[in-house]
Amino acid sequence: MSETSYLGWPFFEKHHRTLASTLDTWAEAHMAELTANEHEDLDGTCIALVRALGEAGFAGYAVPASGGGNHEKLDVRTLCIIRETLARHSALADFAFAMQGLGSGPISLFGSEQQQSNYLNAVAQGQKISAFSLSEPNAGSDVAAMTCSAQREGDEWVLNGTKTWISNAGIADFYTVFARSSDAGGAKGISCFIVEAGTPGFEVTERIELVAPHPLGTLQFSDCRIPAQNLVGEEGRGFGIAMATLDVFRSTVAAAALGMARRALDETLDYTAQRDIFGGKLGDLQLVQAKIGEMALGVDASALLVYRAAWTKDCAADRVTREAAMAKYHATETAQQVIDAAVQLHGGKGVTKGYIVESLYRDIRALRIYEGASEVQTTIIARQTINNHELSQV
């Protein structure tokens, strides 16, 4: 059992603490069975996880009450607690939950009443799987460089172009797709659309294999026609929709990294307390204790940043660009260091397939890249800090 005293911090309310305990108990009881075949049947496992999270009521936290969710609006502290807890048990379970929220996020935040009714209720129940389709071959961190196009023709939009690095590609029931709907340059002229799987002119052309497998692929749109009412929010406001969605979910990426780091620390504490060496236990060695101290410090520092950002979003500010960037940068980079230390302290077992710290070592790496690489986060932090300083001088 991981250390849980942090739940006593003033960032949380009683229902957050109750949720953390309830989800942990559920995961202990069900996660091993749900993920038993993840290496043999990746897609099937992800689908089963989404269904199970929906049936247990946890997917209902990924959407607002207007779409059948459990809270009036998306509660970032709740999202972070769920992702931290799931990531501690299974990186794939965390992924399954996260994509339900991120993929449907534009609809949760900007969708019409009809769109929310059509899609979010099914997401909350685990009956529909969503995907967030933003990145392109030449437009990852630089979202404004996207070239995927959307042209209005009567009562339809016609999409053409390519999206890649799209999570849930091939298993999603619907995709929130960002495309350029006017000739305005840069961030201007981008709109957001809902594209259902099976729509003519839309196909998944490639599945991409990663070091830590999860459903990922490339999407191709070739004169793909969708109804005009599938536009999410206002035409030309897609960049803002994407950034607002990421502003909510970026802190939760940090929470997932935090959960992985906690698991690595737990595994290390158990192993070093049992491992015999030089007439004593591995954990008795001062160098080992120093490393454990560094790991614990990193975990707590990350937790403070994660839940500061989440609390600020929920209770104090509409935008938390700087706070979320700090949390995402620190938690993912620190988790990589904590997990690396865990692998080192496990010795040969740390790089042996089948050991938890070995899988964590593979799982953590992508978190330093997606939803804004660490280098992008440092740039955001710097710009926000400079802007805040300049405003304070006015």
Short mmCIF file of C-alpha atoms in Angstrom, two decimals, residues 118-315:
data_model
loop_
_atom_site.label_atom_id
_atom_site.label_comp_id
_atom_site.label_asym_id
_atom_site.label_seq_id
_atom_site.Cartn_x
_atom_site.Cartn_y
_atom_site.Cartn_z
CA ASN A 118 -24.91 11.97 -28.21
CA TYR A 119 -21.40 11.20 -27.04
CA LEU A 120 -20.63 11.98 -23.40
CA ASN A 121 -23.24 9.75 -21.79
CA ALA A 122 -21.79 6.78 -23.64
CA VAL A 123 -18.27 7.81 -22.61
CA ALA A 124 -19.33 7.98 -18.97
CA GLN A 125 -20.79 4.48 -19.20
CA GLY A 126 -17.74 3.06 -20.97
CA GLN A 127 -19.84 2.27 -24.05
CA LYS A 128 -18.04 4.59 -26.46
CA ILE A 129 -14.28 5.11 -26.75
CA SER A 130 -12.96 8.53 -27.70
CA ALA A 131 -9.77 9.86 -29.31
CA PHE A 132 -8.10 13.28 -29.43
CA SER A 133 -6.72 13.96 -32.91
CA LEU A 134 -4.40 16.96 -32.92
CA SER A 135 -0.88 15.95 -33.99
CA GLU A 136 0.29 15.65 -37.60
CA PRO A 137 3.52 14.41 -39.18
CA ASN A 138 4.89 17.97 -39.21
CA ALA A 139 2.74 19.51 -36.49
CA GLY A 140 3.30 18.06 -33.05
CA SER A 141 4.46 20.61 -30.51
CA ASP A 142 3.84 23.30 -33.15
CA VAL A 143 0.07 22.85 -33.38
CA ALA A 144 -0.33 25.99 -35.49
CA ALA A 145 1.61 24.29 -38.31
CA MET A 146 -1.20 21.79 -39.02
CA THR A 147 -2.27 21.33 -42.63
CA CYS A 148 -5.22 18.94 -42.33
CA SER A 149 -8.05 20.89 -43.96
CA ALA A 150 -11.80 21.24 -43.55
CA GLN A 151 -13.91 22.90 -46.24
CA ARG A 152 -17.58 23.78 -45.83
CA GLU A 153 -19.83 22.48 -48.61
CA GLY A 154 -23.51 23.09 -47.96
CA ASP A 155 -24.59 21.17 -44.87
CA GLU A 156 -21.33 19.26 -44.68
CA TRP A 157 -17.65 19.69 -43.85
CA VAL A 158 -15.12 17.91 -46.06
CA LEU A 159 -11.89 16.85 -44.33
CA ASN A 160 -8.60 16.06 -46.05
CA GLY A 161 -5.22 15.34 -44.51
CA THR A 162 -3.29 13.18 -42.09
CA LYS A 163 -3.15 12.89 -38.31
CA THR A 164 -0.58 10.77 -36.51
CA TRP A 165 0.48 9.69 -33.02
CA ILE A 166 -3.23 9.40 -32.26
CA SER A 167 -4.03 7.34 -29.17
CA ASN A 168 -6.94 4.89 -29.48
CA ALA A 169 -6.56 4.90 -33.28
CA GLY A 170 -8.42 1.85 -34.51
CA ILE A 171 -10.49 1.22 -31.37
CA ALA A 172 -12.17 4.61 -30.87
CA ASP A 173 -15.84 5.04 -31.71
CA PHE A 174 -15.37 8.75 -32.40
CA TYR A 175 -12.51 11.21 -32.83
CA THR A 176 -12.31 14.91 -32.00
CA VAL A 177 -10.33 16.16 -34.99
CA PHE A 178 -8.65 19.55 -35.41
CA ALA A 179 -8.35 20.87 -38.95
CA ARG A 180 -7.69 24.14 -40.75
CA SER A 181 -11.05 25.56 -41.87
CA SER A 182 -9.79 28.83 -43.38
CA ASP A 183 -6.67 30.27 -45.00
CA ALA A 184 -5.81 32.34 -41.93
CA GLY A 185 -2.28 31.52 -40.89
CA GLY A 186 -0.85 30.14 -37.67
CA ALA A 187 -3.28 29.42 -34.86
CA LYS A 188 -6.10 31.23 -36.64
CA GLY A 189 -8.54 29.37 -38.81
CA ILE A 190 -8.39 26.01 -36.98
CA SER A 191 -11.68 24.31 -36.06
CA CYS A 192 -12.66 21.20 -34.13
CA PHE A 193 -14.89 18.42 -35.48
CA ILE A 194 -16.37 15.10 -34.39
CA VAL A 195 -15.67 12.24 -36.79
CA GLU A 196 -17.24 8.87 -36.12
CA ALA A 197 -15.39 5.65 -36.86
CA GLY A 198 -16.52 4.12 -40.12
CA THR A 199 -17.27 7.44 -41.81
CA PRO A 200 -16.51 7.10 -45.56
CA GLY A 201 -13.24 8.78 -46.45
CA PHE A 202 -11.76 8.18 -43.00
CA GLU A 203 -9.43 5.30 -42.20
CA VAL A 204 -6.68 4.26 -39.84
CA THR A 205 -3.75 3.64 -42.16
CA GLU A 206 -1.07 2.64 -39.69
CA ARG A 207 -0.64 1.29 -36.19
CA ILE A 208 2.49 2.51 -34.42
CA GLU A 209 4.32 0.24 -31.98
CA LEU A 210 5.89 1.85 -28.92
CA VAL A 211 8.35 0.75 -26.26
CA ALA A 212 5.39 0.55 -23.86
CA PRO A 213 2.52 -0.61 -26.09
CA HIS A 214 -0.80 1.17 -26.28
CA PRO A 215 -3.15 1.70 -29.25
CA LEU A 216 -1.55 4.39 -31.39
CA GLY A 217 -1.83 5.11 -35.07
CA THR A 218 -2.14 7.33 -38.12
CA LEU A 219 -5.43 8.64 -39.49
CA GLN A 220 -6.12 9.55 -43.11
CA PHE A 221 -8.96 11.78 -44.30
CA SER A 222 -9.74 11.70 -48.03
CA ASP A 223 -12.79 13.79 -48.93
CA CYS A 224 -14.29 12.69 -45.64
CA ARG A 225 -17.75 14.25 -45.33
CA ILE A 226 -19.31 14.92 -41.94
CA PRO A 227 -22.51 16.78 -40.99
CA ALA A 228 -22.19 20.51 -40.32
CA GLN A 229 -23.48 19.96 -36.79
CA ASN A 230 -20.32 17.96 -36.01
CA LEU A 231 -18.43 21.25 -35.64
CA VAL A 232 -17.49 21.65 -31.96
CA GLY A 233 -17.78 25.19 -30.66
CA GLU A 234 -17.31 28.09 -33.05
CA GLU A 235 -15.66 27.88 -36.45
CA GLY A 236 -12.07 29.10 -36.33
CA ARG A 237 -11.76 28.69 -32.55
CA GLY A 238 -10.19 25.24 -32.65
CA PHE A 239 -6.77 26.28 -31.39
CA GLY A 240 -8.33 27.76 -28.27
CA ILE A 241 -10.43 24.63 -27.80
CA ALA A 242 -7.34 22.44 -28.02
CA MET A 243 -5.36 24.59 -25.59
CA ALA A 244 -8.24 24.80 -23.10
CA THR A 245 -8.60 21.01 -23.22
CA LEU A 246 -4.89 20.50 -22.64
CA ASP A 247 -5.00 23.06 -19.83
CA VAL A 248 -7.37 20.71 -18.00
CA PHE A 249 -5.62 17.44 -18.76
CA ARG A 250 -1.93 18.40 -18.71
CA SER A 251 -1.86 18.29 -14.91
CA THR A 252 -3.30 14.78 -15.06
CA VAL A 253 -0.32 13.60 -17.13
CA ALA A 254 1.83 14.75 -14.23
CA ALA A 255 -0.43 12.81 -11.87
CA ALA A 256 0.07 9.63 -13.89
CA ALA A 257 3.84 10.11 -13.69
CA LEU A 258 3.47 10.63 -9.96
CA GLY A 259 1.58 7.33 -9.63
CA MET A 260 4.33 5.49 -11.49
CA ALA A 261 6.99 7.10 -9.31
CA ARG A 262 5.11 6.11 -6.15
CA ARG A 263 4.93 2.51 -7.35
CA ALA A 264 8.66 2.50 -8.11
CA LEU A 265 9.41 3.84 -4.63
CA ASP A 266 7.10 1.24 -3.03
CA GLU A 267 8.76 -1.59 -4.95
CA THR A 268 12.18 -0.29 -3.94
CA LEU A 269 11.28 -0.06 -0.27
CA ASP A 270 9.95 -3.63 -0.30
CA TYR A 271 12.93 -5.02 -2.20
CA THR A 272 15.68 -3.27 -0.22
CA ALA A 273 14.06 -4.35 3.07
CA GLN A 274 14.18 -8.02 2.01
CA ARG A 275 17.38 -8.29 -0.07
CA ASP A 276 20.27 -9.82 1.87
CA ILE A 277 23.72 -8.36 1.20
CA PHE A 278 27.01 -8.18 3.13
CA GLY A 279 25.50 -9.76 6.22
CA GLY A 280 22.56 -7.36 6.40
CA LYS A 281 19.78 -5.91 4.25
CA LEU A 282 20.28 -3.80 1.15
CA GLY A 283 18.27 -1.02 2.77
CA ASP A 284 20.77 -0.79 5.64
CA LEU A 285 23.48 0.61 3.35
CA GLN A 286 23.87 4.38 3.63
CA LEU A 287 24.25 4.87 -0.12
CA VAL A 288 20.99 3.04 -0.67
CA GLN A 289 19.27 5.11 2.01
CA ALA A 290 20.56 8.28 0.39
CA LYS A 291 19.05 7.20 -2.92
CA ILE A 292 15.73 6.34 -1.28
CA GLY A 293 15.74 9.76 0.38
CA GLU A 294 16.18 11.44 -3.00
CA MET A 295 13.39 9.35 -4.48
CA ALA A 296 10.98 10.23 -1.66
CA LEU A 297 11.85 13.92 -1.97
CA GLY A 298 11.15 13.86 -5.68
CA VAL A 299 7.80 12.13 -5.20
CA ASP A 300 6.57 14.62 -2.60
CA ALA A 301 7.79 17.65 -4.59
CA SER A 302 5.95 16.38 -7.65
CA ALA A 303 2.79 15.78 -5.64
CA LEU A 304 2.84 19.34 -4.35
CA LEU A 305 3.14 20.74 -7.87
CA VAL A 306 0.50 18.40 -9.30
CA TYR A 307 -2.14 19.13 -6.71
CA ARG A 308 -1.34 22.83 -6.56
CA ALA A 309 -2.09 23.02 -10.29
CA ALA A 310 -5.23 20.90 -9.92
CA TRP A 311 -6.55 22.92 -6.95
CA THR A 312 -5.81 26.19 -8.72
CA LYS A 313 -7.76 25.06 -11.79
CA ASP A 314 -10.70 23.87 -9.69
CA CYS A 315 -10.86 26.69 -7.16
#
